[in-house]
XYZ file of N, CA, C and O in Angstrom:
476
model
N 0.835 -1.164 0.006
C 0.021 0.003 -0.005
C 0.896 1.250 -0.004
O 1.772 1.396 0.837
N 0.658 2.124 -0.975
C 1.475 3.340 -1.054
C 1.100 4.272 0.085
O -0.066 4.318 0.553
N 2.085 4.984 0.584
C 1.886 5.969 1.645
C 2.383 7.312 1.173
O 3.296 7.409 0.374
N 1.745 8.365 1.716
C 2.179 9.710 1.453
C 2.772 10.281 2.742
O 2.157 10.161 3.815
N 3.953 10.890 2.639
C 4.629 11.426 3.800
C 4.848 12.911 3.604
O 5.535 13.323 2.647
N 4.268 13.702 4.503
C 4.420 15.151 4.430
C 5.556 15.619 5.334
O 5.905 14.974 6.332
N 6.093 16.751 4.984
C 7.119 17.383 5.800
C 7.102 18.881 5.525
O 6.529 19.347 4.545
N 7.720 19.668 6.440
C 7.869 21.073 6.206
C 6.983 21.980 7.045
O 7.114 23.206 6.993
N 6.117 21.411 7.861
C 5.281 22.247 8.726
C 6.123 22.896 9.838
O 7.274 22.567 10.021
N 5.470 23.815 10.552
C 6.153 24.449 11.642
C 5.428 25.683 12.138
O 4.267 25.927 11.760
N 6.123 26.449 12.960
C 5.567 27.694 13.507
C 6.279 28.859 12.848
O 7.520 28.924 12.840
N 5.502 29.766 12.278
C 6.063 30.931 11.612
C 5.297 32.180 12.029
O 4.249 32.095 12.654
N 5.861 33.314 11.689
C 5.211 34.590 11.972
C 4.331 34.992 10.777
O 4.575 34.587 9.644
N 3.353 35.806 11.060
C 2.497 36.321 9.979
C 3.359 37.055 8.960
O 4.270 37.803 9.314
N 3.074 36.755 7.697
C 3.881 37.367 6.607
C 4.999 36.502 6.115
O 5.554 36.769 5.053
N 5.330 35.458 6.880
C 6.404 34.569 6.490
C 5.969 33.588 5.406
O 4.764 33.519 5.049
N 6.908 32.833 4.937
C 6.662 31.776 3.922
C 7.052 30.423 4.463
O 7.882 30.334 5.391
N 6.475 29.389 3.880
C 6.736 28.030 4.305
C 6.536 27.137 3.097
O 5.687 27.423 2.218
N 7.305 26.058 3.017
C 7.149 25.099 1.902
C 6.898 23.721 2.447
O 7.717 23.189 3.218
N 5.779 23.141 2.028
C 5.448 21.791 2.420
C 5.821 20.825 1.307
O 5.709 21.175 0.141
N 6.242 19.643 1.703
C 6.590 18.602 0.728
C 5.800 17.339 1.044
O 5.458 17.074 2.209
N 5.527 16.576 -0.002
C 4.778 15.329 0.142
C 5.382 14.332 -0.823
O 5.474 14.614 -2.029
N 5.783 13.188 -0.340
C 6.390 12.192 -1.188
C 5.655 10.842 -1.038
O 5.301 10.443 0.065
N 5.457 10.172 -2.149
C 4.859 8.856 -2.156
C 5.939 7.833 -1.858
O 7.093 7.981 -2.284
N 5.546 6.762 -1.144
C 6.511 5.774 -0.719
C 6.866 4.789 -1.799
O 7.770 3.967 -1.616
N 6.174 4.858 -2.931
C 6.387 3.865 -3.967
C 6.312 4.525 -5.330
O 5.510 5.438 -5.548
N 7.172 4.068 -6.230
C 7.117 4.484 -7.624
C 6.942 3.257 -8.504
O 7.509 2.227 -8.176
N 6.240 3.329 -9.639
C 5.450 4.496 -10.050
C 4.159 4.583 -9.231
O 3.778 3.656 -8.572
N 3.562 5.743 -9.306
C 2.338 6.029 -8.524
C 1.392 6.754 -9.459
O 1.510 7.969 -9.630
N 0.494 6.018 -10.079
C -0.369 6.580 -11.105
C -1.562 7.292 -10.466
O -2.336 6.676 -9.734
N -1.673 8.579 -10.728
C -2.732 9.370 -10.111
C -3.420 10.265 -11.161
O -2.843 10.596 -12.183
N -4.665 10.613 -10.881
C -5.350 11.633 -11.636
C -4.920 13.007 -11.151
O -4.767 13.940 -11.931
N -4.765 13.109 -9.843
C -4.448 14.407 -9.246
C -3.848 14.207 -7.881
O -4.048 13.175 -7.231
N -3.118 15.225 -7.444
C -2.666 15.279 -6.048
C -3.035 16.661 -5.513
O -3.042 17.654 -6.248
N -3.362 16.664 -4.239
C -3.846 17.919 -3.662
C -3.351 18.115 -2.255
O -2.866 17.205 -1.596
N -3.517 19.346 -1.802
C -3.263 19.710 -0.406
C -4.587 20.164 0.195
O -5.281 21.036 -0.358
N -4.914 19.566 1.311
C -6.070 19.943 2.094
C -5.581 20.535 3.432
O -4.434 20.328 3.819
N -6.489 21.211 4.109
C -6.148 21.641 5.465
C -7.394 21.587 6.349
O -8.534 21.678 5.849
N -7.159 21.420 7.620
C -8.248 21.413 8.609
C -7.829 22.201 9.822
O -6.872 21.853 10.516
N -8.557 23.260 10.065
C -8.337 24.079 11.248
C -9.216 23.599 12.373
O -10.245 22.934 12.117
N -8.881 23.883 13.610
C -9.697 23.441 14.760
C -11.147 23.911 14.612
O -11.390 25.090 14.362
N -12.061 22.966 14.755
C -13.471 23.293 14.699
C -14.008 23.517 13.311
O -15.174 23.881 13.147
N -13.198 23.291 12.298
C -13.636 23.501 10.902
C -13.528 22.224 10.114
O -12.802 21.298 10.483
N -14.231 22.144 8.994
C -14.147 21.010 8.128
C -12.887 21.082 7.295
O -12.299 22.117 7.062
N -12.453 19.899 6.857
C -11.303 19.838 5.993
C -11.653 20.463 4.646
O -12.741 20.191 4.095
N -10.742 21.277 4.119
C -11.005 21.926 2.842
C -9.806 21.736 1.907
O -8.660 21.661 2.309
N -10.149 21.647 0.617
C -9.127 21.586 -0.427
C -8.572 22.991 -0.663
O -9.350 23.911 -0.912
N -7.284 23.156 -0.580
C -6.658 24.449 -0.834
C -5.964 24.505 -2.181
O -5.907 25.568 -2.787
N -5.442 23.401 -2.645
C -4.747 23.404 -3.936
C -4.721 21.987 -4.496
O -4.627 21.015 -3.750
N -4.762 21.911 -5.840
C -4.767 20.638 -6.517
C -4.027 20.790 -7.839
O -4.072 21.815 -8.478
N -3.326 19.711 -8.202
C -2.651 19.697 -9.492
C -2.979 18.404 -10.222
O -2.868 17.310 -9.652
N -3.421 18.520 -11.430
C -3.769 17.345 -12.248
C -2.475 16.694 -12.755
O -1.548 17.383 -13.207
N -2.464 15.407 -12.767
C -1.270 14.676 -13.163
C -1.078 14.693 -14.679
O 0.072 14.664 -15.155
N -2.144 14.745 -15.433
C -2.040 14.613 -16.902
C -1.461 15.876 -17.531
O -0.636 15.782 -18.476
N -1.871 17.026 -17.055
C -1.464 18.256 -17.735
C -0.957 19.353 -16.785
O -0.645 20.459 -17.252
N -0.869 19.078 -15.522
C -0.345 20.055 -14.597
C -1.309 21.174 -14.249
O -0.934 22.135 -13.588
N -2.563 21.049 -14.701
C -3.545 22.066 -14.390
C -3.697 22.233 -12.882
O -3.778 21.227 -12.175
N -3.772 23.450 -12.407
C -3.853 23.695 -10.968
C -5.172 24.373 -10.600
O -5.818 25.030 -11.416
N -5.522 24.162 -9.347
C -6.686 24.802 -8.760
C -6.284 25.332 -7.384
O -5.527 24.661 -6.667
N -6.803 26.496 -7.034
C -6.578 27.065 -5.705
C -7.889 27.546 -5.119
O -8.721 28.118 -5.834
N -8.058 27.396 -3.824
C -9.220 27.953 -3.198
C -9.071 29.467 -3.157
O -7.969 30.007 -3.241
N -10.181 30.150 -3.019
C -10.149 31.602 -2.986
C -9.303 32.130 -1.851
O -8.646 33.177 -1.992
N -9.276 31.400 -0.753
C -8.555 31.884 0.434
C -7.045 31.887 0.285
O -6.345 32.594 0.981
N -6.522 31.117 -0.681
C -5.075 31.011 -0.840
C -4.593 31.448 -2.206
O -3.394 31.558 -2.446
N -5.533 31.664 -3.125
C -5.166 32.018 -4.482
C -4.313 33.298 -4.498
O -4.657 34.294 -3.879
N -3.192 33.186 -5.186
C -2.260 34.334 -5.237
C -1.176 34.295 -4.182
O -0.186 35.041 -4.283
N -1.360 33.465 -3.173
C -0.351 33.345 -2.098
C 0.310 31.976 -2.056
O 1.490 31.854 -1.675
N -0.419 30.944 -2.422
C 0.103 29.569 -2.402
C 0.355 29.121 -3.830
O -0.290 29.535 -4.804
N 1.335 28.198 -3.928
C 1.626 27.639 -5.261
C 1.910 26.133 -5.084
O 2.760 25.721 -4.305
N 1.176 25.295 -5.853
C 1.395 23.860 -5.823
C 2.247 23.463 -7.028
O 2.094 24.004 -8.108
N 3.127 22.535 -6.807
C 3.971 22.021 -7.899
C 4.270 20.561 -7.619
O 3.963 20.024 -6.556
N 4.884 19.921 -8.615
C 5.204 18.485 -8.485
C 6.546 18.217 -9.116
O 7.065 19.035 -9.907
N 7.121 17.083 -8.817
C 8.370 16.705 -9.466
C 8.074 16.020 -10.779
O 6.921 15.689 -11.103
N 9.079 15.764 -11.584
C 8.895 15.172 -12.913
C 8.305 13.785 -12.836
O 7.506 13.406 -13.668
N 8.694 13.047 -11.828
C 8.185 11.674 -11.723
C 6.729 11.640 -11.329
O 6.054 10.617 -11.488
N 6.231 12.749 -10.769
C 4.841 12.844 -10.386
C 4.518 12.188 -9.093
O 3.335 12.024 -8.737
N 5.513 11.770 -8.345
C 5.238 11.127 -7.073
C 5.548 12.005 -5.883
O 5.497 11.547 -4.735
N 5.885 13.254 -6.117
C 6.060 14.201 -5.024
C 5.375 15.511 -5.407
O 5.338 15.903 -6.581
N 4.786 16.112 -4.402
C 4.084 17.370 -4.618
C 4.470 18.355 -3.527
O 4.816 17.918 -2.408
N 4.488 19.629 -3.866
C 4.924 20.661 -2.970
C 3.889 21.769 -2.856
O 3.104 21.975 -3.779
N 3.909 22.465 -1.727
C 3.030 23.610 -1.543
C 3.859 24.748 -0.980
O 4.314 24.694 0.153
N 4.076 25.753 -1.816
C 4.758 26.949 -1.357
C 3.722 27.930 -0.847
O 2.797 28.286 -1.561
N 3.876 28.350 0.375
C 2.891 29.222 1.037
C 3.580 30.533 1.381
O 4.568 30.559 2.118
N 3.051 31.597 0.849
C 3.621 32.931 1.067
C 2.624 33.836 1.782
O 1.431 33.602 1.743
N 3.167 34.881 2.408
C 2.358 35.861 3.103
C 1.312 35.177 4.009
O 0.117 35.469 3.949
N 1.813 34.287 4.838
C 0.936 33.515 5.705
C 0.272 34.425 6.740
O 0.856 35.408 7.184
N -0.940 34.038 7.107
C -1.634 34.767 8.168
C -2.256 33.759 9.137
O -2.209 32.555 8.881
N -2.810 34.244 10.223
C -3.301 33.374 11.277
C -4.400 32.443 10.796
O -4.576 31.340 11.344
N -5.134 32.854 9.771
C -6.202 31.966 9.242
C -5.659 30.784 8.476
O -6.421 29.876 8.121
N -4.373 30.798 8.199
C -3.740 29.625 7.523
C -3.331 28.572 8.526
O -2.886 27.497 8.125
N -3.472 28.856 9.811
C -3.130 27.872 10.825
C -4.037 26.667 10.724
O -5.287 26.789 10.784
N -3.445 25.500 10.536
C -4.229 24.267 10.337
C -3.277 23.080 10.233
O -2.043 23.263 10.143
N -3.851 21.901 10.244
C -3.116 20.713 9.869
C -3.291 20.532 8.352
O -4.410 20.562 7.841
N -2.175 20.442 7.649
C -2.208 20.317 6.202
C -1.961 18.867 5.819
O -1.028 18.215 6.317
N -2.819 18.399 4.926
C -2.750 17.001 4.478
C -2.494 16.953 2.965
O -3.095 17.699 2.200
N -1.630 16.068 2.615
C -1.411 15.724 1.207
C -2.330 14.554 0.848
O -2.500 13.662 1.669
N -2.879 14.588 -0.348
C -3.756 13.515 -0.747
C -3.587 13.228 -2.233
O -3.221 14.119 -3.005
N -3.929 12.021 -2.613
C -3.807 11.624 -4.019
C -5.119 10.926 -4.469
O -5.709 10.184 -3.709
N -5.502 11.229 -5.674
C -6.616 10.518 -6.320
C -5.979 9.576 -7.315
O -5.490 9.996 -8.370
N -5.958 8.305 -6.940
C -5.309 7.342 -7.827
C -6.126 7.089 -9.072
O -7.362 7.263 -9.102
N -5.456 6.632 -10.110
C -6.154 6.252 -11.334
C -7.163 5.152 -11.041
O -6.836 4.153 -10.375
N -8.400 5.376 -11.490
C -9.467 4.422 -11.231
C -10.326 4.807 -10.047
O -11.356 4.182 -9.804
N -9.925 5.849 -9.300
C -10.720 6.269 -8.155
C -11.420 7.590 -8.450
O -10.904 8.442 -9.181
N -12.601 7.768 -7.889
C -13.351 8.990 -8.089
C -13.135 9.958 -6.928
O -13.678 11.079 -6.950
N -12.372 9.551 -5.931
C -12.125 10.392 -4.782
C -10.643 10.374 -4.456
O -9.876 9.556 -4.970
N -10.259 11.305 -3.610
C -8.885 11.256 -3.069
C -8.838 10.073 -2.093
O -9.504 10.063 -1.064
N -8.072 9.077 -2.415
C -8.133 7.798 -1.681
C -6.836 7.444 -0.965
O -6.769 6.401 -0.330
N -5.830 8.273 -1.098
C -4.594 8.059 -0.337
C -4.247 9.358 0.364
O -4.211 10.416 -0.254
N -4.036 9.265 1.671
C -3.816 10.444 2.491
C -2.541 10.340 3.296
O -2.164 9.266 3.759
N -1.908 11.499 3.490
C -0.792 11.568 4.387
C -1.276 11.723 5.823
O -2.477 11.852 6.100
N -0.330 11.764 6.735
C -0.678 11.839 8.162
C -0.915 13.269 8.638
O -1.460 13.478 9.706
N -0.549 14.213 7.826
C -0.762 15.631 8.153
C 0.455 16.260 8.783
O 1.244 15.597 9.445
N 0.571 17.548 8.565
C 1.658 18.324 9.157
C 1.098 19.648 9.645
O 0.305 20.317 8.950
N 1.452 20.024 10.861
C 0.885 21.229 11.492
C 1.598 22.488 11.018
O 2.837 22.545 10.997
N 0.801 23.458 10.624
C 1.291 24.796 10.312
C 0.625 25.779 11.264
O -0.609 25.828 11.332
N 1.444 26.486 11.992
C 0.927 27.459 12.939
C 1.514 28.821 12.592
O 2.732 28.984 12.497
N 0.620 29.796 12.417
C 1.047 31.146 12.056
C 0.697 32.067 13.215
O -0.480 32.207 13.578
N 1.697 32.652 13.815
C 1.475 33.552 14.950
C 1.490 35.004 14.459
O 2.288 35.358 13.612
N 0.582 35.771 15.048
C 0.480 37.159 14.617
C 1.255 38.101 15.540
O 1.748 37.695 16.572
């Protein structure tokens, strides 16, 4: 069973930048898309960014558009989230997820990494 491992979380000040990484434990790893979700205390998990495996098309939620950037490596088994101009509302556990080929949902999830933004 393939696993996703996130890294790069931490505590930063408002206005700072942070880069999250996510790597799959196995290659090749055929996916339709990989995405980053986040869940803040008392809130539902939300998709913040997604990248399609076939053409690199990206999606960003309104709350992060213009500040966050999702990218992937050439092999397609690692995905990154560059987060700029962070604010306290970005504080959450960030999860990497993959929608494998043949699945209609994101069916592989990482364990999550905490991002805390202090003002």
